[in-house]
Structure formats: C-alpha cells, structure tokens
Amino acid sequence: MFDFRKSIATMVAAAGIAGMLGAAPAEAQTLKVVMHSDLKILDPIWTTAYIVRNHGYLVWDTLFAMDEKFEVKPQMVDKWEVSPDKLTWTFTLRDGLEWHDGKPVTSEDCVASIKRWAAKDSMGQKMMASVIDFEVVNPKTFKMKMKEPYGLVLQSLGKPSSNVPFMMPARVAATDPNTQIKAEDVIGSGPFMFARDEWKPGEKTVYVKNPKYKPRSEPANGLAGGKVAKVDRVEWLWIPDAQTQVAALQNGEIDMIEAPSHDLLPLLSKDKNIKLVNYNPAGLQYTFRYNSLFKPFDNPKIRHAAMVAFGQEEFLKATIGDPKWYKVCKAPFVCGTPLASDEGMAEVLNTNAAKAKQLLQEAGYDGTPVVLMQSTDLPVLTNLAPVAKAMMERAGFKVDMQSMDWQTLVARRAKKDPPNAGGWNAFLTGWVSADILNPVMTGFLNAGCDKALFGWPCDAELEKLRDAFARAPDAAQQKEIATAVQLREREVVTHIWLGQWYQPIAARKAVTGIPTAPVPVFWNVEKKKS
C-alpha cells in the first residue's frame, strides 16, 4: 500500500536534492535520468552488469545491431560478404567512423575488439572456436577465416546485450579481458562521449553529444538504424530511494526514471504529466545463479533439488506484484519466441518443498550453509533473495543471506574465493529476453568451466549440444537441439529461470522518441520546449 505521509516526506527530501540536479536548461538540451543503478564500473566487456552495458551503448558502437524484429542489421559495417564455401567472411567499415579522440576507426581496432569481447562472452567463445584467424586487408576491410561453416556469425557480432561486442581502439582492446579498462580509456566512436571529469560515482555520470558522429541514413529501429543525438547532454543522476525518484520526476527536476519501482506505477499512471513506456515488449527473465565450484552446489543433484523447491509466481508477486507486469513461464528461451517450450519442466518449479527435501537427502546434503547474496538497492531485485531463502529453508537448506548494494554484488560475483572467505554460493538477477533467445546466446548456459560466466559450471554434454545448435542448418534442427539443451539443463542446472517480467520507463510527457529496444538507449530522444 502507498503511504501518503511517507510520500509527503519524500517530496520534501526531493526538494532538498534540487541543488544537485540543477535547473532545467532553457533550451531543454539536457536529459536528466535516474538509472536502475549507480555506475561504478566502466568496462562493458569485463562485466555483464546492465548499467555498464547501458553506459556502453552511449559511448561505443557495434559492427551490427538488432532491430525491433530481432533481425541483425549493419551498423558500423557498410558491406559484408561470405564466400561460397562459407569459410571466409569479409567486412568493410562505412565512411566517417572516428574515435572520440579524433583518430579514425580501423580494421585493426575491430579485430582486437572482437578478440577481447569473445574471450569473455558465451556467444563470442562459440564463434571463435570456429575461427582460424583474421586478416586485415586495409584500414577499412578485414576478413574472418573459419575452419568450418558457422551459422551464427552475424547474430554474434550483432548481439544486443551483455556482453555486447562494442568496438574499441586497438590499444584499449589490448587490455586483458579479465582486467577493467581505465577511465581515461573510455573512448568510443558512438553518438555520445563520456565526460570523465564530471563522473562522480554515487552522484552523477555525464555524457555529451559527439559532434562528429555520422549516423546511418536509415531510420532508428530497435538498436539498429540512425543513432541521432538530439540532446546535448545526458546526465545519469543517482537517487537510491524509489519514492524520492518519483517525487523528483513529478516535480520536473528529472526527465526520466529507467526502472521505477513497480509498486509506484499506479501513482505514476495517474499523473497527467508522466507517461509509462514499455520500451522492451519482450520483457526480462528472473534468474537464480549457482556457484558450481563449491559445496553444496558443486553437486548437480543438490542444484536440481533447489529447482524443485522453487516456484516462479512467488518471486514475481514479491517483486513485481501486478500480474499486468509479469508472466509465469517455464520455457527457458522465453515465452512467445520461436524456441519457447516447457518440455521436461513438469516436475520442477512447482514449489515442492517435500520433494526437494527428499532429493536433498538422497544427494547427501550435509548442511553446508548457502551464502546467498542479496542486492538491496534495486527494487526489482531486493525481494528475490528473501523469497529464495524461505523456499530453500523449507526444503532443508541452510541459508546465510548477505545483503549488499548491486555494484558490490557485481564485483563479488567475479571472485572465485570460497564462500566462507569472501566468495559466494548463489545470487539472483534478471536477463533481458534478447539475451536468452537461444542456447548459444544464453550466457548462463555456458558450461565451459573456466570460460563460463561467474558460477563456472562444467558439462561437456551441454557444450556439445550448444556447439551443435550453432552449426544446425535450419530452424527445425535448431528447435530440436534447443529442446535437448533444456532437457540436459534440467539435470545439470547451471541456473534457474524464475519467470518473465516487464519494466516500463517513466518519463515526463515532454520527452519523446524513446526507442523500442531491449536496452534503454538515448539517441533519438528529445525534449519538447516548455
């Protein structure tokens, strides 16, 4: 229930932050936005965190991009071709590409960037397993030579979300992929430039229009087409309290909230000056991620027991609340998409504590506590861990829930330290649907041991199936293999999918042009003069 007295107090607090936000420019050239998280990490290859991905889209550009229909279109690339034997791909960059420091974008930059991205990304790793080498033909043209045909080249280079294959200068891309790039190396070729001197973690991040950026001639469509910067500045302002965010929006002190708390959506919908924009109609999927390196989740039978203990709707009700903004869906590859299926899922995700307790006993669970990380500063995540804790404890798990802000969690989940020495056993997050449309794209299905994402699962059979999907000649075989993947995943359990949900943007009605895309981006967005 909405607390009116708390709302008044919050509005008073919002008035107090007006000095930090500053007055709106007379020409309305600055877009002031509260994002879902503070920005403390700047490298979108080092981490999959969505706030860093969003930062990446402002600064860097991509060779290809995905439109609203999930079709891959050229972005930095002008033209490309594949040889008749499908073993050589040739890419030519379009004219006018320039880094923010004034140097031209070259083929060497792109090759180095692909290699760094592919070392971290699930889809990139699979593609590079079929690559023999790259050849730089000239400053604008390069070739990728394959040892065998690979069916997901464009889908890989046009991957829309974490990790995105952003193109960086070669000297920056030479940074070890497991080491973060420095703030002074945040140099892209995209429509906005990172204002390093104005970056104040915990307060503000600023991007300024790139005056030399040459957008494509096609209209903007999803993440593809012409990226036209229509404002001079984009300011991300960090306001951790959800009600204070709303009060600032209502007072016109900010222009947009990327992820307003779902319990405040009814209030926002009644404000005539505010609109709710469901910019990502395919939604997101909640996920529980295991650390497979340590007890108890080094045992797949114990991981499976948790999957039996969980049920999706309890998580969705606790976080989203209104069924208008969520969907129970046992399909790992997203309900409403070509590979969606719930085959093999009848016995899991039914909140069956009794069955889970039996499975735990059979698996030999010895009471090892589960160090469960809880993110406390993102409304869409905060209530997930307590629900997981309750369900697991009913099934017989011992759970040590440790609370922290999201950026701390993001840094900690990359550590391989034992859970009792600063490491972890599990955490919960969400993936945008465009990240999980098939077995190769889905990062948490990577079971390549040290090459996998944090959690580091190992399963040779799952990896063989993902390889087979990448080489499948047609949609029918892809569908068959995808089903085999999810049946294997039910046994291996690298992660648990916990239902779909939808996150609208809340914006002042003067803000127009918000793109329909799986990522909140700020090109083509403008503000009407008041």
mmCIF file with all atom_site columns, C-alpha atoms in Angstrom, residues 139-277:
data_model
loop_
_atom_site.group_PDB
_atom_site.id
_atom_site.type_symbol
_atom_site.label_atom_id
_atom_site.label_alt_id
_atom_site.label_comp_id
_atom_site.label_asym_id
_atom_site.label_entity_id
_atom_site.label_seq_id
_atom_site.pdbx_PDB_ins_code
_atom_site.Cartn_x
_atom_site.Cartn_y
_atom_site.Cartn_z
_atom_site.occupancy
_atom_site.B_iso_or_equiv
_atom_site.pdbx_formal_charge
_atom_site.auth_seq_id
_atom_site.auth_comp_id
_atom_site.auth_asym_id
_atom_site.auth_atom_id
_atom_site.pdbx_PDB_model_num
ATOM 1   C CA . PRO A 1 139 ? 42.288 0.172   -42.827 1.00 0.00 ? 139 PRO A CA 1
ATOM 2   C CA . LYS A 1 140 ? 38.594 -0.309  -43.618 1.00 0.00 ? 140 LYS A CA 1
ATOM 3   C CA . THR A 1 141 ? 38.347 -4.001  -44.579 1.00 0.00 ? 141 THR A CA 1
ATOM 4   C CA . PHE A 1 142 ? 39.105 -7.195  -42.684 1.00 0.00 ? 142 PHE A CA 1
ATOM 5   C CA . LYS A 1 143 ? 38.394 -10.890 -43.118 1.00 0.00 ? 143 LYS A CA 1
ATOM 6   C CA . MET A 1 144 ? 37.418 -13.588 -40.662 1.00 0.00 ? 144 MET A CA 1
ATOM 7   C CA . LYS A 1 145 ? 38.532 -17.037 -41.790 1.00 0.00 ? 145 LYS A CA 1
ATOM 8   C CA . MET A 1 146 ? 36.695 -20.098 -40.491 1.00 0.00 ? 146 MET A CA 1
ATOM 9   C CA . LYS A 1 147 ? 37.761 -23.714 -40.179 1.00 0.00 ? 147 LYS A CA 1
ATOM 10  C CA . GLU A 1 148 ? 34.140 -24.765 -40.684 1.00 0.00 ? 148 GLU A CA 1
ATOM 11  C CA . PRO A 1 149 ? 30.868 -23.026 -41.544 1.00 0.00 ? 149 PRO A CA 1
ATOM 12  C CA . TYR A 1 150 ? 29.315 -21.279 -38.568 1.00 0.00 ? 150 TYR A CA 1
ATOM 13  C CA . GLY A 1 151 ? 25.684 -20.237 -38.678 1.00 0.00 ? 151 GLY A CA 1
ATOM 14  C CA . LEU A 1 152 ? 25.635 -17.518 -36.018 1.00 0.00 ? 152 LEU A CA 1
ATOM 15  C CA . VAL A 1 153 ? 28.298 -15.058 -37.200 1.00 0.00 ? 153 VAL A CA 1
ATOM 16  C CA . LEU A 1 154 ? 26.009 -12.058 -37.712 1.00 0.00 ? 154 LEU A CA 1
ATOM 17  C CA . GLN A 1 155 ? 23.908 -12.917 -34.655 1.00 0.00 ? 155 GLN A CA 1
ATOM 18  C CA . SER A 1 156 ? 27.101 -12.984 -32.598 1.00 0.00 ? 156 SER A CA 1
ATOM 19  C CA . LEU A 1 157 ? 28.510 -9.699  -33.885 1.00 0.00 ? 157 LEU A CA 1
ATOM 20  C CA . GLY A 1 158 ? 25.054 -8.133  -33.518 1.00 0.00 ? 158 GLY A CA 1
ATOM 21  C CA . LYS A 1 159 ? 24.456 -9.495  -30.000 1.00 0.00 ? 159 LYS A CA 1
ATOM 22  C CA . PRO A 1 160 ? 22.230 -6.871  -28.373 1.00 0.00 ? 160 PRO A CA 1
ATOM 23  C CA . SER A 1 161 ? 23.036 -7.266  -24.725 1.00 0.00 ? 161 SER A CA 1
ATOM 24  C CA . SER A 1 162 ? 25.606 -8.481  -22.230 1.00 0.00 ? 162 SER A CA 1
ATOM 25  C CA . ASN A 1 163 ? 28.222 -8.875  -23.307 1.00 0.00 ? 163 ASN A CA 1
ATOM 26  C CA . VAL A 1 164 ? 27.828 -6.562  -26.286 1.00 0.00 ? 164 VAL A CA 1
ATOM 27  C CA . PRO A 1 165 ? 30.654 -6.686  -28.888 1.00 0.00 ? 165 PRO A CA 1
ATOM 28  C CA . PHE A 1 166 ? 31.465 -2.979  -28.628 1.00 0.00 ? 166 PHE A CA 1
ATOM 29  C CA . MET A 1 167 ? 34.292 -1.755  -30.856 1.00 0.00 ? 167 MET A CA 1
ATOM 30  C CA . MET A 1 168 ? 37.154 -0.047  -29.015 1.00 0.00 ? 168 MET A CA 1
ATOM 31  C CA . PRO A 1 169 ? 40.526 1.378   -30.098 1.00 0.00 ? 169 PRO A CA 1
ATOM 32  C CA . ALA A 1 170 ? 43.074 -1.428  -30.514 1.00 0.00 ? 170 ALA A CA 1
ATOM 33  C CA . ARG A 1 171 ? 45.254 -0.132  -27.673 1.00 0.00 ? 171 ARG A CA 1
ATOM 34  C CA . VAL A 1 172 ? 42.247 -0.284  -25.328 1.00 0.00 ? 172 VAL A CA 1
ATOM 35  C CA . ALA A 1 173 ? 41.114 -3.653  -26.655 1.00 0.00 ? 173 ALA A CA 1
ATOM 36  C CA . ALA A 1 174 ? 44.622 -4.938  -25.885 1.00 0.00 ? 174 ALA A CA 1
ATOM 37  C CA . THR A 1 175 ? 43.667 -4.810  -22.185 1.00 0.00 ? 175 THR A CA 1
ATOM 38  C CA . ASP A 1 176 ? 43.381 -8.271  -20.678 1.00 0.00 ? 176 ASP A CA 1
ATOM 39  C CA . PRO A 1 177 ? 39.630 -9.095  -20.773 1.00 0.00 ? 177 PRO A CA 1
ATOM 40  C CA . ASN A 1 178 ? 39.784 -10.035 -17.095 1.00 0.00 ? 178 ASN A CA 1
ATOM 41  C CA . THR A 1 179 ? 41.181 -6.602  -16.236 1.00 0.00 ? 179 THR A CA 1
ATOM 42  C CA . GLN A 1 180 ? 38.995 -3.485  -16.311 1.00 0.00 ? 180 GLN A CA 1
ATOM 43  C CA . ILE A 1 181 ? 39.892 -0.697  -18.693 1.00 0.00 ? 181 ILE A CA 1
ATOM 44  C CA . LYS A 1 182 ? 40.814 2.635   -17.118 1.00 0.00 ? 182 LYS A CA 1
ATOM 45  C CA . ALA A 1 183 ? 38.535 5.676   -17.040 1.00 0.00 ? 183 ALA A CA 1
ATOM 46  C CA . GLU A 1 184 ? 40.852 7.528   -19.432 1.00 0.00 ? 184 GLU A CA 1
ATOM 47  C CA . ASP A 1 185 ? 40.390 4.679   -21.925 1.00 0.00 ? 185 ASP A CA 1
ATOM 48  C CA . VAL A 1 186 ? 36.612 5.101   -22.195 1.00 0.00 ? 186 VAL A CA 1
ATOM 49  C CA . ILE A 1 187 ? 36.980 6.262   -25.787 1.00 0.00 ? 187 ILE A CA 1
ATOM 50  C CA . GLY A 1 188 ? 34.391 5.173   -28.287 1.00 0.00 ? 188 GLY A CA 1
ATOM 51  C CA . SER A 1 189 ? 33.017 6.169   -31.664 1.00 0.00 ? 189 SER A CA 1
ATOM 52  C CA . GLY A 1 190 ? 29.368 6.350   -30.624 1.00 0.00 ? 190 GLY A CA 1
ATOM 53  C CA . PRO A 1 191 ? 26.858 9.215   -30.557 1.00 0.00 ? 191 PRO A CA 1
ATOM 54  C CA . PHE A 1 192 ? 27.841 10.413  -27.069 1.00 0.00 ? 192 PHE A CA 1
ATOM 55  C CA . MET A 1 193 ? 31.137 10.922  -25.273 1.00 0.00 ? 193 MET A CA 1
ATOM 56  C CA . PHE A 1 194 ? 31.854 10.049  -21.646 1.00 0.00 ? 194 PHE A CA 1
ATOM 57  C CA . ALA A 1 195 ? 32.595 13.209  -19.623 1.00 0.00 ? 195 ALA A CA 1
ATOM 58  C CA . ARG A 1 196 ? 35.275 11.665  -17.433 1.00 0.00 ? 196 ARG A CA 1
ATOM 59  C CA . ASP A 1 197 ? 35.943 14.822  -15.406 1.00 0.00 ? 197 ASP A CA 1
ATOM 60  C CA . GLU A 1 198 ? 32.258 15.031  -14.419 1.00 0.00 ? 198 GLU A CA 1
ATOM 61  C CA . TRP A 1 199 ? 31.919 11.382  -13.357 1.00 0.00 ? 199 TRP A CA 1
ATOM 62  C CA . LYS A 1 200 ? 31.142 11.206  -9.634  1.00 0.00 ? 200 LYS A CA 1
ATOM 63  C CA . PRO A 1 201 ? 30.265 7.643   -8.563  1.00 0.00 ? 201 PRO A CA 1
ATOM 64  C CA . GLY A 1 202 ? 27.384 7.746   -6.139  1.00 0.00 ? 202 GLY A CA 1
ATOM 65  C CA . GLU A 1 203 ? 26.132 11.014  -7.609  1.00 0.00 ? 203 GLU A CA 1
ATOM 66  C CA . LYS A 1 204 ? 26.342 11.662  -11.349 1.00 0.00 ? 204 LYS A CA 1
ATOM 67  C CA . THR A 1 205 ? 27.569 10.380  -14.724 1.00 0.00 ? 205 THR A CA 1
ATOM 68  C CA . VAL A 1 206 ? 27.554 12.723  -17.733 1.00 0.00 ? 206 VAL A CA 1
ATOM 69  C CA . TYR A 1 207 ? 27.637 12.110  -21.484 1.00 0.00 ? 207 TYR A CA 1
ATOM 70  C CA . VAL A 1 208 ? 27.906 14.861  -24.090 1.00 0.00 ? 208 VAL A CA 1
ATOM 71  C CA . LYS A 1 209 ? 26.872 14.798  -27.722 1.00 0.00 ? 209 LYS A CA 1
ATOM 72  C CA . ASN A 1 210 ? 29.557 13.676  -30.158 1.00 0.00 ? 210 ASN A CA 1
ATOM 73  C CA . PRO A 1 211 ? 29.520 16.453  -32.769 1.00 0.00 ? 211 PRO A CA 1
ATOM 74  C CA . LYS A 1 212 ? 31.466 14.356  -35.279 1.00 0.00 ? 212 LYS A CA 1
ATOM 75  C CA . TYR A 1 213 ? 29.271 11.269  -35.147 1.00 0.00 ? 213 TYR A CA 1
ATOM 76  C CA . LYS A 1 214 ? 27.771 10.328  -38.512 1.00 0.00 ? 214 LYS A CA 1
ATOM 77  C CA . PRO A 1 215 ? 24.598 8.282   -38.025 1.00 0.00 ? 215 PRO A CA 1
ATOM 78  C CA . ARG A 1 216 ? 23.405 5.786   -40.568 1.00 0.00 ? 216 ARG A CA 1
ATOM 79  C CA . SER A 1 217 ? 20.851 7.078   -43.042 1.00 0.00 ? 217 SER A CA 1
ATOM 80  C CA . GLU A 1 218 ? 18.165 4.527   -42.125 1.00 0.00 ? 218 GLU A CA 1
ATOM 81  C CA . PRO A 1 219 ? 15.552 5.466   -39.507 1.00 0.00 ? 219 PRO A CA 1
ATOM 82  C CA . ALA A 1 220 ? 16.223 4.233   -35.997 1.00 0.00 ? 220 ALA A CA 1
ATOM 83  C CA . ASN A 1 221 ? 14.786 0.762   -35.473 1.00 0.00 ? 221 ASN A CA 1
ATOM 84  C CA . GLY A 1 222 ? 15.472 -1.029  -32.208 1.00 0.00 ? 222 GLY A CA 1
ATOM 85  C CA . LEU A 1 223 ? 19.232 -0.857  -31.707 1.00 0.00 ? 223 LEU A CA 1
ATOM 86  C CA . ALA A 1 224 ? 19.788 -0.504  -35.447 1.00 0.00 ? 224 ALA A CA 1
ATOM 87  C CA . GLY A 1 225 ? 19.494 2.394   -37.885 1.00 0.00 ? 225 GLY A CA 1
ATOM 88  C CA . GLY A 1 226 ? 20.465 6.018   -37.430 1.00 0.00 ? 226 GLY A CA 1
ATOM 89  C CA . LYS A 1 227 ? 21.630 6.967   -33.941 1.00 0.00 ? 227 LYS A CA 1
ATOM 90  C CA . VAL A 1 228 ? 20.828 10.679  -33.865 1.00 0.00 ? 228 VAL A CA 1
ATOM 91  C CA . ALA A 1 229 ? 21.792 12.529  -30.685 1.00 0.00 ? 229 ALA A CA 1
ATOM 92  C CA . LYS A 1 230 ? 19.019 15.103  -30.209 1.00 0.00 ? 230 LYS A CA 1
ATOM 93  C CA . VAL A 1 231 ? 20.132 16.409  -26.816 1.00 0.00 ? 231 VAL A CA 1
ATOM 94  C CA . ASP A 1 232 ? 23.470 17.962  -25.937 1.00 0.00 ? 232 ASP A CA 1
ATOM 95  C CA . ARG A 1 233 ? 23.897 16.166  -22.623 1.00 0.00 ? 233 ARG A CA 1
ATOM 96  C CA . VAL A 1 234 ? 22.613 13.058  -20.919 1.00 0.00 ? 234 VAL A CA 1
ATOM 97  C CA . GLU A 1 235 ? 23.022 13.132  -17.148 1.00 0.00 ? 235 GLU A CA 1
ATOM 98  C CA . TRP A 1 236 ? 22.584 9.994   -15.075 1.00 0.00 ? 236 TRP A CA 1
ATOM 99  C CA . LEU A 1 237 ? 21.742 11.091  -11.542 1.00 0.00 ? 237 LEU A CA 1
ATOM 100 C CA . TRP A 1 238 ? 21.897 8.528   -8.770  1.00 0.00 ? 238 TRP A CA 1
ATOM 101 C CA . ILE A 1 239 ? 18.933 8.750   -6.375  1.00 0.00 ? 239 ILE A CA 1
ATOM 102 C CA . PRO A 1 240 ? 18.751 5.451   -4.482  1.00 0.00 ? 240 PRO A CA 1
ATOM 103 C CA . ASP A 1 241 ? 15.324 5.915   -2.882  1.00 0.00 ? 241 ASP A CA 1
ATOM 104 C CA . ALA A 1 242 ? 12.456 4.921   -5.194  1.00 0.00 ? 242 ALA A CA 1
ATOM 105 C CA . GLN A 1 243 ? 9.936  7.404   -3.797  1.00 0.00 ? 243 GLN A CA 1
ATOM 106 C CA . THR A 1 244 ? 12.427 10.233  -3.966  1.00 0.00 ? 244 THR A CA 1
ATOM 107 C CA . GLN A 1 245 ? 12.978 9.372   -7.641  1.00 0.00 ? 245 GLN A CA 1
ATOM 108 C CA . VAL A 1 246 ? 9.239  9.628   -8.283  1.00 0.00 ? 246 VAL A CA 1
ATOM 109 C CA . ALA A 1 247 ? 8.922  12.915  -6.419  1.00 0.00 ? 247 ALA A CA 1
ATOM 110 C CA . ALA A 1 248 ? 11.780 14.381  -8.468  1.00 0.00 ? 248 ALA A CA 1
ATOM 111 C CA . LEU A 1 249 ? 10.074 13.237  -11.684 1.00 0.00 ? 249 LEU A CA 1
ATOM 112 C CA . GLN A 1 250 ? 6.730  14.683  -10.639 1.00 0.00 ? 250 GLN A CA 1
ATOM 113 C CA . ASN A 1 251 ? 8.389  17.973  -9.736  1.00 0.00 ? 251 ASN A CA 1
ATOM 114 C CA . GLY A 1 252 ? 10.089 18.156  -13.132 1.00 0.00 ? 252 GLY A CA 1
ATOM 115 C CA . GLU A 1 253 ? 13.578 18.005  -11.609 1.00 0.00 ? 253 GLU A CA 1
ATOM 116 C CA . ILE A 1 254 ? 14.407 14.945  -13.704 1.00 0.00 ? 254 ILE A CA 1
ATOM 117 C CA . ASP A 1 255 ? 13.047 13.817  -17.064 1.00 0.00 ? 255 ASP A CA 1
ATOM 118 C CA . MET A 1 256 ? 13.023 10.051  -16.813 1.00 0.00 ? 256 MET A CA 1
ATOM 119 C CA . ILE A 1 257 ? 13.295 7.061   -14.464 1.00 0.00 ? 257 ILE A CA 1
ATOM 120 C CA . GLU A 1 258 ? 14.659 3.994   -16.223 1.00 0.00 ? 258 GLU A CA 1
ATOM 121 C CA . ALA A 1 259 ? 13.263 1.455   -13.756 1.00 0.00 ? 259 ALA A CA 1
ATOM 122 C CA . PRO A 1 260 ? 10.578 2.915   -11.476 1.00 0.00 ? 260 PRO A CA 1
ATOM 123 C CA . SER A 1 261 ? 9.536  0.674   -8.609  1.00 0.00 ? 261 SER A CA 1
ATOM 124 C CA . HIS A 1 262 ? 6.546  -1.424  -9.660  1.00 0.00 ? 262 HIS A CA 1
ATOM 125 C CA . ASP A 1 263 ? 4.598  -0.581  -6.505  1.00 0.00 ? 263 ASP A CA 1
ATOM 126 C CA . LEU A 1 264 ? 4.720  3.088   -7.543  1.00 0.00 ? 264 LEU A CA 1
ATOM 127 C CA . LEU A 1 265 ? 3.475  2.560   -11.100 1.00 0.00 ? 265 LEU A CA 1
ATOM 128 C CA . PRO A 1 266 ? -0.195 3.150   -10.143 1.00 0.00 ? 266 PRO A CA 1
ATOM 129 C CA . LEU A 1 267 ? 0.770  6.537   -8.687  1.00 0.00 ? 267 LEU A CA 1
ATOM 130 C CA . LEU A 1 268 ? 2.745  7.471   -11.800 1.00 0.00 ? 268 LEU A CA 1
ATOM 131 C CA . SER A 1 269 ? -0.031 6.383   -14.148 1.00 0.00 ? 269 SER A CA 1
ATOM 132 C CA . LYS A 1 270 ? -2.374 8.922   -12.552 1.00 0.00 ? 270 LYS A CA 1
ATOM 133 C CA . ASP A 1 271 ? -0.053 11.873  -13.151 1.00 0.00 ? 271 ASP A CA 1
ATOM 134 C CA . LYS A 1 272 ? -1.089 13.727  -16.311 1.00 0.00 ? 272 LYS A CA 1
ATOM 135 C CA . ASN A 1 273 ? 2.467  14.955  -16.881 1.00 0.00 ? 273 ASN A CA 1
ATOM 136 C CA . ILE A 1 274 ? 4.036  11.490  -16.832 1.00 0.00 ? 274 ILE A CA 1
ATOM 137 C CA . LYS A 1 275 ? 3.841  8.513   -19.176 1.00 0.00 ? 275 LYS A CA 1
ATOM 138 C CA . LEU A 1 276 ? 4.842  4.872   -18.772 1.00 0.00 ? 276 LEU A CA 1
ATOM 139 C CA . VAL A 1 277 ? 6.642  3.424   -21.802 1.00 0.00 ? 277 VAL A CA 1
#
